[in-house]
Each structure stands twice: as structure tokens, then as C-alpha cells.
PDB file of C-alpha atoms in Angstrom:
ATOM      1  CA  MET A 469       7.003  11.162  19.881  1.00 57.00           C
ATOM      2  CA  VAL A 470       8.619  12.610  23.009  1.00 54.00           C
ATOM      3  CA  ASN A 471       5.303  12.480  24.869  1.00 59.00           C
ATOM      4  CA  GLU A 472       4.749   8.920  23.667  1.00 57.00           C
ATOM      5  CA  ILE A 473       8.164   7.857  24.994  1.00 57.00           C
ATOM      6  CA  ARG A 474       7.304   9.459  28.340  1.00 54.00           C
ATOM      7  CA  ARG A 475       4.093   7.419  28.421  1.00 57.00           C
ATOM      8  CA  LEU A 476       5.827   4.156  27.495  1.00 56.00           C
ATOM      9  CA  GLN A 477       8.376   4.566  30.267  1.00 56.00           C
ATOM     10  CA  HIS A 478       5.594   4.281  32.849  1.00 56.00           C
ATOM     11  CA  LEU A 479       4.141   1.029  31.515  1.00 55.00           C
ATOM     12  CA  ASP A 480       4.993  -2.353  32.999  1.00 56.00           C
ATOM     13  CA  PHE A 481       5.228  -3.992  29.571  1.00 56.00           C
ATOM     14  CA  VAL A 482       5.900  -2.417  26.183  1.00 57.00           C
ATOM     15  CA  PRO A 483       6.009  -4.549  23.019  1.00 69.00           C
ATOM     16  CA  PRO A 484       8.950  -3.767  20.712  1.00 74.00           C
ATOM     17  CA  LEU A 485       8.134  -0.810  18.473  1.00 84.00           C
ATOM     18  CA  ILE A 486       8.179  -0.639  14.688  1.00 89.00           C
ATOM     19  CA  VAL A 487       8.806   2.880  13.366  1.00 91.00           C
ATOM     20  CA  TRP A 488       7.864   4.016   9.871  1.00 90.00           C
ATOM     21  CA  PHE A 489      10.398   6.824   9.550  1.00 91.00           C
ATOM     22  CA  THR A 490       9.217   9.648   7.261  1.00 87.00           C
ATOM     23  CA  GLU A 491      11.437  12.447   8.609  1.00 86.00           C
ATOM     24  CA  GLN A 492      14.574  13.690   6.893  1.00 88.00           C
ATOM     25  CA  VAL A 493      17.877  12.841   8.572  1.00 90.00           C
ATOM     26  CA  PRO A 494      20.655  15.121   9.874  1.00 88.00           C
ATOM     27  CA  PRO A 495      23.813  15.750   7.798  1.00 86.00           C
ATOM     28  CA  PRO A 496      25.310  12.323   6.996  1.00 83.00           C
ATOM     29  CA  MET A 497      28.803  13.778   6.561  1.00 83.00           C
ATOM     30  CA  TYR A 498      29.196  14.342  10.305  1.00 85.00           C
ATOM     31  CA  SER A 499      30.522  11.529  12.476  1.00 89.00           C
ATOM     32  CA  PRO A 500      27.903   9.354  14.217  1.00 90.00           C
ATOM     33  CA  ARG A 501      29.623  10.000  17.532  1.00 90.00           C
ATOM     34  CA  TYR A 502      29.190  13.777  17.191  1.00 90.00           C
ATOM     35  CA  LEU A 503      25.609  13.685  15.918  1.00 91.00           C
ATOM     36  CA  SER A 504      24.627  11.053  18.458  1.00 93.00           C
ATOM     37  CA  MET A 505      25.774  13.300  21.287  1.00 92.00           C
ATOM     38  CA  ILE A 506      23.905  16.424  20.164  1.00 89.00           C
ATOM     39  CA  ALA A 507      20.813  14.438  19.090  1.00 91.00           C
ATOM     40  CA  LYS A 508      20.530  12.944  22.560  1.00 90.00           C
ATOM     41  CA  LEU A 509      20.963  16.403  24.084  1.00 87.00           C
ATOM     42  CA  ARG A 510      18.215  17.764  21.807  1.00 84.00           C
ATOM     43  CA  PHE A 511      15.916  14.936  22.880  1.00 83.00           C
ATOM     44  CA  ARG A 512      16.650  15.422  26.575  1.00 83.00           C
ATOM     45  CA  LEU A 513      15.988  19.134  26.282  1.00 80.00           C
ATOM     46  CA  GLU A 514      12.547  18.621  24.767  1.00 77.00           C
ATOM     47  CA  TYR A 515      11.815  15.804  27.209  1.00 77.00           C
ATOM     48  CA  SER A 516      12.581  18.119  30.138  1.00 77.00           C
ATOM     49  CA  LEU A 517      10.616  20.980  28.607  1.00 73.00           C
ATOM     50  CA  ARG A 518       7.544  18.808  28.163  1.00 69.00           C
ATOM     51  CA  GLN A 519       7.802  17.748  31.787  1.00 70.00           C
ATOM     52  CA  LEU A 520       7.966  21.443  32.673  1.00 64.00           C
ATOM     53  CA  GLY A 521       4.966  21.959  30.398  1.00 61.00           C
ATOM     54  CA  ASP A 522       2.744  20.216  32.905  1.00 61.00           C
ATOM     55  CA  LYS A 523       3.356  23.222  35.165  1.00 62.00           C
ATOM     56  CA  SER A 524       4.137  26.021  32.692  1.00 65.00           C
ATOM     57  CA  PRO A 525       2.343  25.136  29.424  1.00 67.00           C
ATOM     58  CA  ARG A 526       2.621  28.613  27.861  1.00 68.00           C
ATOM     59  CA  LEU A 527       6.367  28.899  28.361  1.00 62.00           C
ATOM     60  CA  THR A 528       6.949  25.364  27.125  1.00 61.00           C
ATOM     61  CA  LYS A 529       4.817  25.887  24.013  1.00 64.00           C
ATOM     62  CA  TYR A 530       6.654  29.126  23.239  1.00 59.00           C
ATOM     63  CA  ILE A 531      10.100  27.494  23.454  1.00 60.00           C
ATOM     64  CA  ILE A 532       9.214  24.315  21.559  1.00 57.00           C
ATOM     65  CA  SER A 533       7.495  26.225  18.741  1.00 63.00           C
ATOM     66  CA  SER A 534      10.335  28.744  18.387  1.00 59.00           C
ATOM     67  CA  ASP A 535      12.135  28.858  15.045  1.00 59.00           C
ATOM     68  CA  LEU A 536      15.491  27.874  16.556  1.00 55.00           C
ATOM     69  CA  PHE A 537      13.983  24.850  18.266  1.00 56.00           C
ATOM     70  CA  THR A 538      12.015  23.616  15.245  1.00 59.00           C
ATOM     71  CA  ARG A 539      15.105  23.877  13.033  1.00 61.00           C
ATOM     72  CA  MET A 540      16.620  21.137  15.198  1.00 63.00           C
ATOM     73  CA  GLY A 541      13.790  18.735  14.357  1.00 70.00           C
ATOM     74  CA  ARG A 542      16.061  16.333  12.487  1.00 83.00           C
ATOM     75  CA  LEU A 543      18.199  15.959  15.579  1.00 87.00           C
ATOM     76  CA  ARG A 544      15.064  15.386  17.648  1.00 85.00           C
ATOM     77  CA  ALA A 545      14.010  12.495  15.406  1.00 87.00           C
ATOM     78  CA  LEU A 546      17.457  10.876  15.615  1.00 92.00           C
ATOM     79  CA  GLY A 547      17.503  11.398  19.378  1.00 91.00           C
ATOM     80  CA  GLU A 548      14.149   9.638  19.666  1.00 90.00           C
ATOM     81  CA  MET A 549      15.381   6.594  17.741  1.00 92.00           C
ATOM     82  CA  LEU A 550      18.575   6.393  19.796  1.00 94.00           C
ATOM     83  CA  THR A 551      16.610   6.680  23.046  1.00 90.00           C
ATOM     84  CA  LEU A 552      14.097   3.995  22.051  1.00 89.00           C
ATOM     85  CA  HIS A 553      16.929   1.679  21.019  1.00 92.00           C
ATOM     86  CA  LYS A 554      18.896   2.212  24.230  1.00 90.00           C
ATOM     87  CA  GLN A 555      15.807   1.391  26.280  1.00 86.00           C
ATOM     88  CA  GLY A 556      15.215  -1.823  24.339  1.00 86.00           C
ATOM     89  CA  LEU A 557      11.930  -0.598  22.871  1.00 86.00           C
ATOM     90  CA  LEU A 558      12.907  -0.329  19.192  1.00 90.00           C
ATOM     91  CA  HIS A 559      12.441  -3.416  17.026  1.00 89.00           C
ATOM     92  CA  GLN A 560      12.727  -2.003  13.487  1.00 92.00           C
ATOM     93  CA  ILE A 561      12.973   1.303  11.616  1.00 95.00           C
ATOM     94  CA  PHE A 562      11.597   1.286   8.078  1.00 95.00           C
ATOM     95  CA  VAL A 563      12.906   3.870   5.603  1.00 94.00           C
ATOM     96  CA  PHE A 564      12.353   4.517   1.890  1.00 92.00           C
ATOM     97  CA  THR A 565      15.868   4.845   0.476  1.00 92.00           C
ATOM     98  CA  ASP A 566      19.381   3.505   0.801  1.00 93.00           C
ATOM     99  CA  THR A 567      20.631   6.928   1.946  1.00 92.00           C
ATOM    100  CA  ASN A 568      18.540   6.825   5.103  1.00 93.00           C
ATOM    101  CA  ASN A 569      19.134   3.118   5.599  1.00 94.00           C
ATOM    102  CA  ARG A 570      22.906   3.609   5.577  1.00 94.00           C
ATOM    103  CA  PHE A 571      22.523   6.564   7.937  1.00 94.00           C
ATOM    104  CA  PHE A 572      20.718   4.564  10.622  1.00 95.00           C
ATOM    105  CA  GLN A 573      22.930   1.530  10.208  1.00 94.00           C
ATOM    106  CA  SER A 574      25.950   3.745  10.907  1.00 93.00           C
ATOM    107  CA  TYR A 575      24.400   4.196  14.381  1.00 94.00           C
ATOM    108  CA  LYS A 576      23.883   0.423  14.663  1.00 94.00           C
ATOM    109  CA  LEU A 577      20.118   0.937  14.617  1.00 95.00           C
ATOM    110  CA  PRO A 578      17.879  -1.826  13.165  1.00 94.00           C
ATOM    111  CA  SER A 579      16.924  -0.338   9.793  1.00 95.00           C
ATOM    112  CA  HIS A 580      15.373  -1.803   6.640  1.00 95.00           C
ATOM    113  CA  ILE A 581      14.325  -0.356   3.278  1.00 95.00           C
ATOM    114  CA  VAL A 582      10.675  -0.642   2.290  1.00 94.00           C
ATOM    115  CA  PRO A 583       9.589   1.601  -0.613  1.00 91.00           C
ATOM    116  CA  MET A 584       6.942   4.141   0.318  1.00 90.00           C
ATOM    117  CA  GLY A 585       3.451   3.098  -0.708  1.00 91.00           C
ATOM    118  CA  TYR A 586       0.857   4.996  -2.722  1.00 94.00           C
ATOM    119  CA  HIS A 587      -2.580   5.582  -1.212  1.00 93.00           C
ATOM    120  CA  PRO A 588      -5.572   6.891  -3.222  1.00 93.00           C
ATOM    121  CA  GLN A 589      -5.622   9.956  -0.963  1.00 93.00           C
ATOM    122  CA  PHE A 590      -2.395  11.029  -2.681  1.00 95.00           C
ATOM    123  CA  GLY A 591      -4.309  11.641  -5.889  1.00 96.00           C
ATOM    124  CA  GLU A 592      -5.750  10.282  -9.107  1.00 96.00           C
ATOM    125  CA  LEU A 593      -6.026  11.217 -12.758  1.00 97.00           C
ATOM    126  CA  ARG A 594      -8.875  13.693 -13.295  1.00 96.00           C
ATOM    127  CA  HIS A 595      -8.060  14.614 -16.893  1.00 91.00           C
ATOM    128  CA  GLN A 596      -8.182  18.347 -16.195  1.00 95.00           C
ATOM    129  CA  THR A 597      -6.702  20.990 -18.469  1.00 97.00           C
ATOM    130  CA  ARG A 598      -3.055  21.418 -17.518  1.00 97.00           C
ATOM    131  CA  ASP A 599      -2.944  25.207 -17.349  1.00 97.00           C
ATOM    132  CA  ILE A 600      -0.155  25.397 -14.731  1.00 98.00           C
ATOM    133  CA  ASP A 601       3.323  25.040 -16.202  1.00 98.00           C
ATOM    134  CA  VAL A 602       5.276  24.374 -13.012  1.00 98.00           C
ATOM    135  CA  LEU A 603       4.055  23.637  -9.478  1.00 98.00           C
ATOM    136  CA  PHE A 604       5.935  23.477  -6.202  1.00 97.00           C
ATOM    137  CA  LEU A 605       4.361  22.113  -3.020  1.00 96.00           C
ATOM    138  CA  GLY A 606       6.183  22.335   0.281  1.00 92.00           C
ATOM    139  CA  SER A 607       7.615  24.558   2.970  1.00 89.00           C
ATOM    140  CA  THR A 608      10.000  27.373   2.076  1.00 90.00           C
ATOM    141  CA  ARG A 609      11.110  27.832   5.673  1.00 84.00           C
ATOM    142  CA  ASP A 610      14.568  26.457   4.870  1.00 85.00           C
ATOM    143  CA  ARG A 611      16.844  29.185   3.546  1.00 88.00           C
ATOM    144  CA  ARG A 612      18.393  27.008   0.854  1.00 91.00           C
ATOM    145  CA  ARG A 613      15.077  26.018  -0.717  1.00 93.00           C
ATOM    146  CA  LYS A 614      13.572  29.487  -0.337  1.00 93.00           C
ATOM    147  CA  LYS A 615      16.467  31.179  -2.104  1.00 95.00           C
ATOM    148  CA  ILE A 616      16.412  28.701  -5.000  1.00 96.00           C
ATOM    149  CA  LEU A 617      12.654  28.984  -5.486  1.00 96.00           C
ATOM    150  CA  LEU A 618      12.584  32.784  -5.345  1.00 95.00           C
ATOM    151  CA  ASN A 619      15.319  32.971  -7.982  1.00 96.00           C
ATOM    152  CA  LEU A 620      13.482  30.484 -10.187  1.00 97.00           C
ATOM    153  CA  GLU A 621      10.219  32.356  -9.754  1.00 96.00           C
ATOM    154  CA  GLN A 622      11.749  35.608 -11.011  1.00 96.00           C
ATOM    155  CA  VAL A 623      13.349  33.967 -14.053  1.00 97.00           C
ATOM    156  CA  LEU A 624      10.259  31.945 -15.006  1.00 98.00           C
ATOM    157  CA  LEU A 625       7.984  34.965 -14.578  1.00 96.00           C
ATOM    158  CA  ALA A 626      10.183  36.975 -16.942  1.00 97.00           C
ATOM    159  CA  LYS A 627       9.882  34.161 -19.487  1.00 97.00           C
ATOM    160  CA  GLY A 628       6.099  34.007 -19.206  1.00 97.00           C
ATOM    161  CA  ILE A 629       6.107  30.560 -17.586  1.00 98.00           C
ATOM    162  CA  ARG A 630       3.352  30.107 -15.018  1.00 98.00           C
ATOM    163  CA  PHE A 631       4.914  28.964 -11.744  1.00 98.00           C
ATOM    164  CA  VAL A 632       2.649  28.259  -8.765  1.00 97.00           C
ATOM    165  CA  ILE A 633       4.103  27.842  -5.266  1.00 97.00           C
ATOM    166  CA  LYS A 634       2.051  26.538  -2.345  1.00 95.00           C
ATOM    167  CA  ASP A 635       4.206  26.764   0.762  1.00 93.00           C
ATOM    168  CA  GLY A 636       1.674  27.352   3.541  1.00 90.00           C
ATOM    169  CA  SER A 637       2.536  31.037   3.862  1.00 90.00           C
ATOM    170  CA  PRO A 638      -0.228  33.660   4.237  1.00 90.00           C
ATOM    171  CA  GLU A 639       0.647  34.999   0.781  1.00 91.00           C
ATOM    172  CA  ARG A 640       0.690  31.724  -1.146  1.00 92.00           C
ATOM    173  CA  GLY A 641      -1.526  29.453   0.925  1.00 91.00           C
ATOM    174  CA  TYR A 642      -1.338  25.676   1.100  1.00 89.00           C
ATOM    175  CA  ALA A 643      -3.007  22.746  -0.649  1.00 91.00           C
ATOM    176  CA  PHE A 644      -4.116  19.408   0.781  1.00 90.00           C
ATOM    177  CA  GLY A 645      -6.572  16.690  -0.130  1.00 93.00           C
ATOM    178  CA  SER A 646      -8.819  17.274  -3.113  1.00 94.00           C
ATOM    179  CA  GLU A 647      -7.444  20.776  -3.728  1.00 95.00           C
ATOM    180  CA  ARG A 648      -3.901  19.385  -3.950  1.00 96.00           C
ATOM    181  CA  THR A 649      -5.045  16.649  -6.324  1.00 97.00           C
ATOM    182  CA  SER A 650      -6.716  19.253  -8.528  1.00 97.00           C
ATOM    183  CA  LEU A 651      -3.594  21.433  -8.593  1.00 97.00           C
ATOM    184  CA  LEU A 652      -1.410  18.489  -9.570  1.00 98.00           C
ATOM    185  CA  ASN A 653      -3.856  17.481 -12.305  1.00 98.00           C
ATOM    186  CA  ARG A 654      -3.643  21.016 -13.685  1.00 98.00           C
ATOM    187  CA  SER A 655       0.178  20.997 -13.621  1.00 98.00           C
ATOM    188  CA  LYS A 656       2.533  19.884 -16.356  1.00 98.00           C
ATOM    189  CA  ILE A 657       5.630  19.759 -14.155  1.00 98.00           C
ATOM    190  CA  MET A 658       5.963  19.265 -10.415  1.00 98.00           C
ATOM    191  CA  LEU A 659       9.231  20.701  -9.190  1.00 97.00           C
ATOM    192  CA  ASN A 660      11.376  19.013  -6.569  1.00 96.00           C
ATOM    193  CA  ILE A 661      13.813  21.271  -4.727  1.00 96.00           C
ATOM    194  CA  MET A 662      15.344  19.671  -1.659  1.00 93.00           C
ATOM    195  CA  ARG A 663      15.658  21.253   1.750  1.00 89.00           C
ATOM    196  CA  GLN A 664      19.127  19.698   1.875  1.00 89.00           C
ATOM    197  CA  PRO A 665      21.034  17.949  -0.952  1.00 87.00           C
ATOM    198  CA  TRP A 666      21.097  14.553   0.797  1.00 88.00           C
ATOM    199  CA  ASP A 667      17.344  14.450   1.449  1.00 90.00           C
ATOM    200  CA  ASP A 668      14.881  11.761   0.437  1.00 86.00           C
ATOM    201  CA  PRO A 669      12.516  13.049  -2.340  1.00 86.00           C
ATOM    202  CA  VAL A 670      10.277   9.984  -2.491  1.00 87.00           C
ATOM    203  CA  PHE A 671       7.109  11.542  -1.053  1.00 88.00           C
ATOM    204  CA  ARG A 672       7.089  14.304  -3.688  1.00 91.00           C
ATOM    205  CA  LEU A 673       7.551  11.688  -6.419  1.00 94.00           C
ATOM    206  CA  ILE A 674       4.682   9.678  -4.942  1.00 94.00           C
ATOM    207  CA  LEU A 675       2.476  12.793  -5.112  1.00 95.00           C
ATOM    208  CA  ALA A 676       3.334  13.752  -8.695  1.00 97.00           C
ATOM    209  CA  ALA A 677       2.940  10.298 -10.251  1.00 97.00           C
ATOM    210  CA  PRO A 678      -0.710   9.381  -9.549  1.00 97.00           C
ATOM    211  CA  ASN A 679      -1.823  12.817 -10.697  1.00 98.00           C
ATOM    212  CA  GLY A 680      -0.014  12.660 -14.030  1.00 97.00           C
ATOM    213  CA  ALA A 681       2.405  15.534 -13.407  1.00 98.00           C
ATOM    214  CA  MET A 682       5.986  14.930 -14.468  1.00 98.00           C
ATOM    215  CA  CYS A 683       8.454  15.401 -11.631  1.00 98.00           C
ATOM    216  CA  LEU A 684      11.514  17.511 -12.424  1.00 98.00           C
ATOM    217  CA  SER A 685      14.063  17.320  -9.639  1.00 97.00           C
ATOM    218  CA  GLU A 686      17.341  18.949  -8.852  1.00 96.00           C
ATOM    219  CA  THR A 687      20.223  16.469  -8.911  1.00 95.00           C
ATOM    220  CA  LEU A 688      19.786  13.757  -6.276  1.00 93.00           C
ATOM    221  CA  LEU A 689      22.115  11.319  -4.593  1.00 91.00           C
ATOM    222  CA  PRO A 690      21.964   7.968  -6.432  1.00 91.00           C
ATOM    223  CA  THR A 691      21.065   6.308  -3.114  1.00 92.00           C
ATOM    224  CA  SER A 692      18.088   8.624  -2.488  1.00 92.00           C
ATOM    225  CA  MET A 693      15.832   7.717  -5.435  1.00 91.00           C
ATOM    226  CA  GLY A 694      14.221   4.564  -4.122  1.00 89.00           C
ATOM    227  CA  LEU A 695      12.790   2.535  -7.027  1.00 92.00           C
ATOM    228  CA  PHE A 696      12.352   5.576  -9.257  1.00 94.00           C
ATOM    229  CA  GLN A 697      14.602   5.615 -12.330  1.00 95.00           C
ATOM    230  CA  GLU A 698      15.931   8.834 -13.841  1.00 95.00           C
ATOM    231  CA  ASN A 699      14.585   9.611 -17.340  1.00 96.00           C
ATOM    232  CA  GLU A 700      12.022   6.839 -16.964  1.00 97.00           C
ATOM    233  CA  HIS A 701       9.871   7.917 -14.004  1.00 97.00           C
ATOM    234  CA  PHE A 702      11.205  11.451 -13.469  1.00 97.00           C
ATOM    235  CA  VAL A 703      13.947  13.736 -14.739  1.00 98.00           C
ATOM    236  CA  MET A 704      16.801  15.558 -13.053  1.00 97.00           C
ATOM    237  CA  ALA A 705      18.672  18.753 -13.810  1.00 97.00           C
ATOM    238  CA  SER A 706      21.368  20.698 -12.028  1.00 96.00           C
ATOM    239  CA  LEU A 707      20.239  24.000 -10.552  1.00 96.00           C
ATOM    240  CA  SER A 708      22.186  25.871 -13.215  1.00 96.00           C
ATOM    241  CA  GLN A 709      20.289  23.975 -15.938  1.00 97.00           C
ATOM    242  CA  MET A 710      16.868  23.937 -14.239  1.00 97.00           C
ATOM    243  CA  VAL A 711      15.266  26.709 -16.304  1.00 98.00           C
ATOM    244  CA  ARG A 712      16.516  25.183 -19.549  1.00 98.00           C
ATOM    245  CA  ALA A 713      15.104  21.779 -18.508  1.00 98.00           C
ATOM    246  CA  ILE A 714      11.742  23.341 -17.666  1.00 98.00           C
ATOM    247  CA  GLU A 715      11.583  25.018 -21.074  1.00 98.00           C
ATOM    248  CA  TYR A 716      12.563  21.782 -22.813  1.00 98.00           C
ATOM    249  CA  TYR A 717       9.895  19.600 -21.201  1.00 98.00           C
ATOM    250  CA  LEU A 718       7.197  22.250 -21.550  1.00 98.00           C
ATOM    251  CA  THR A 719       7.750  22.185 -25.312  1.00 97.00           C
ATOM    252  CA  HIS A 720       8.033  18.378 -25.587  1.00 98.00           C
ATOM    253  CA  ASP A 721       4.562  17.289 -24.501  1.00 97.00           C
ATOM    254  CA  SER A 722       4.811  13.705 -25.745  1.00 98.00           C
ATOM    255  CA  LEU A 723       8.055  12.963 -23.895  1.00 98.00           C
ATOM    256  CA  ARG A 724       6.845  14.697 -20.738  1.00 98.00           C
ATOM    257  CA  ASN A 725       3.576  12.744 -20.732  1.00 98.00           C
ATOM    258  CA  GLN A 726       5.392   9.471 -21.416  1.00 98.00           C
ATOM    259  CA  ILE A 727       7.585   9.936 -18.331  1.00 98.00           C
ATOM    260  CA  ALA A 728       4.597  11.000 -16.217  1.00 98.00           C
ATOM    261  CA  MET A 729       2.580   7.931 -17.231  1.00 98.00           C
ATOM    262  CA  LYS A 730       5.505   5.579 -16.547  1.00 98.00           C
ATOM    263  CA  ALA A 731       5.648   6.977 -13.019  1.00 97.00           C
ATOM    264  CA  HIS A 732       1.866   6.690 -12.701  1.00 97.00           C
ATOM    265  CA  GLU A 733       2.022   3.000 -13.609  1.00 97.00           C
ATOM    266  CA  LEU A 734       4.872   2.286 -11.181  1.00 97.00           C
ATOM    267  CA  VAL A 735       3.194   4.022  -8.253  1.00 96.00           C
ATOM    268  CA  THR A 736      -0.363   2.777  -8.702  1.00 96.00           C
ATOM    269  CA  THR A 737       0.488  -0.867  -9.452  1.00 95.00           C
ATOM    270  CA  LYS A 738       3.757  -1.688  -7.669  1.00 94.00           C
ATOM    271  CA  LEU A 739       4.430   0.962  -5.025  1.00 94.00           C
ATOM    272  CA  THR A 740       1.111   0.620  -3.244  1.00 94.00           C
ATOM    273  CA  MET A 741       0.464   0.979   0.471  1.00 93.00           C
ATOM    274  CA  THR A 742      -0.775  -2.619   0.522  1.00 93.00           C
ATOM    275  CA  ASN A 743       2.511  -3.928  -0.873  1.00 93.00           C
ATOM    276  CA  MET A 744       4.436  -1.766   1.550  1.00 93.00           C
ATOM    277  CA  ALA A 745       2.464  -3.113   4.538  1.00 92.00           C
ATOM    278  CA  LYS A 746       3.053  -6.704   3.400  1.00 92.00           C
ATOM    279  CA  GLN A 747       6.814  -6.129   3.246  1.00 92.00           C
ATOM    280  CA  ILE A 748       6.880  -4.495   6.675  1.00 90.00           C
ATOM    281  CA  ILE A 749       4.928  -7.367   8.230  1.00 89.00           C
ATOM    282  CA  GLN A 750       7.168  -9.959   6.554  1.00 89.00           C
ATOM    283  CA  ILE A 751      10.423  -8.327   7.681  1.00 88.00           C
ATOM    284  CA  ALA A 752       9.133  -7.656  11.203  1.00 83.00           C
ATOM    285  CA  THR A 753       7.941 -11.245  11.494  1.00 82.00           C
ATOM    286  CA  ASP A 754      11.239 -12.714  10.275  1.00 80.00           C
ATOM    287  CA  SER A 755      13.353 -10.514  12.576  1.00 72.00           C
ATOM    288  CA  PRO A 756      13.872 -11.958  16.060  1.00 64.00           C
ATOM    289  CA  ILE A 757      12.812  -9.817  18.983  1.00 58.00           C
TER     290      ILE A 757
END
């Protein structure tokens, strides 16, 4: 979005922007004043680097794609919202959960909750044989998540539980589109391990539900679940009890399938992309510019 902000700054007229915010937010326990300062600095740094990139594209690409720089992506996203708001370009930010809504409102940014919508590209029931016990989809670049998953993998392997991880690495590969749908239709449990404990897990829940895989999550903040209800649409377990929970739901097919189908119904009938778009349009229309 940095390049887009650069482009907007050179236009004579820019209509107020509506942002569908899908990124994860920085640590909410830090003061807004502190995070605001470093988020703006992170934004200005990338802004300056991209200006330099017009003259030195290789150097700029190397810096921006570096591991240290990408790890500050959450600050970049916050810095972008603060910059757009300061310049009078930001009309509304739409988020999926109360956690993120409270976060942005603490910065006096115009934020509203609209549940994330399901699109058929996220998957469908294919009635395949569920020969994968547990599936995890997502990056393992974050040290917290990587450590948890590697420990789980060793324990589950020793117990003879088939655990498939697709994290985009050369060793494990990645899965998108039809291949991802097929994997989820072959899986009994889709595992949700957060990058950070305060994160929003809604997208992973939206992926599991239409494909009939039950989502088993580590313990979440009550404000981060959106419209999903624990023990009705998904289940939670502490990290210390995760293996025991996996074993329990693998041996209780009827209960596992009941939870998975409840989530499937919620996502494909109520949490649709069409309903989400209607809510966004209604709120944006009712909010004065």
C-alpha cells in the first residue's frame, strides 16, 4: 500500500478510502503512543526506500525483502492506516473481530466490525476419504508457531497420527486453490496455531468450515472469535492439552463431524461474501464523510 499512498498524494482529488483490513495487528499491550511512533517511522522508512527504488531498485528490493524488515510488517500496516487518516484519506477500516476493532479505536481510527465472508474459492464439500488426521496450513516463519508445530509433529508422529504441514517451505510445499480444497476435504482436523496469542484466527476458520474439516485451535482471546462459538463451530485446547484433544476428536467421529457441519452451515449460509459486502456498503453509506 505504500506505493498506492505515494500515487494518491499526487492526485488533485482522492475520494475517502475504505480499507478491508486482513492483516494482524501489533502487540495490543503496548501503549498507542509508543506503537504509533514506531509504526510511523516504519512507514516512513519504507516510503523513503521505495522512492530510492526508482534509482536503485536492486538495493531497495534487497532491504525491503530482508527478514528483519518483513518481520515489521504489522507496524507497516498500522503506519499506513495512521498516515491515511492524518492525510484525510481514510473513511473506514473494516475488521473481523472485536480485538482488532478495539485496537484501531484506541488510535482514534474509524473502525467497524464486519464478519469475514465466505467465497466458493475457499472450498466446498467433495466427500473425499479423510485419510489425513491433522492438517496445518500457514507460514512457520514466526518462531513461536514454528516451535509449537515442530514439537507437535514429533509427538503425533510417535503416536502414529498423520500430521501434514503445508507452510510454503521447499521441504513441505504449499497448497492453494483446488489442491488446498482437496487437502482440507481429506483432513479430519484442521489445526489453528497462532503466530501471536492475540491474533485473529477467522480466516483459518473460514477455510476449515466449507471443506468439512473440524477446526481445533489453541486457546483464543474471547474477543478474537468473531461469530464462531466454541464447542459449536470449533473447539479449543490449551497447548499443554493439544495432543490429548487431537486424540479425543480423532476417536469421536460423530461429535467431530457434528461440529464441522455446524461450522459449514454458519459459513455457507450466514457468513457469505455477499452479506459482508452488504454490511460494508450500509455502514459506509450511513457514515458521514
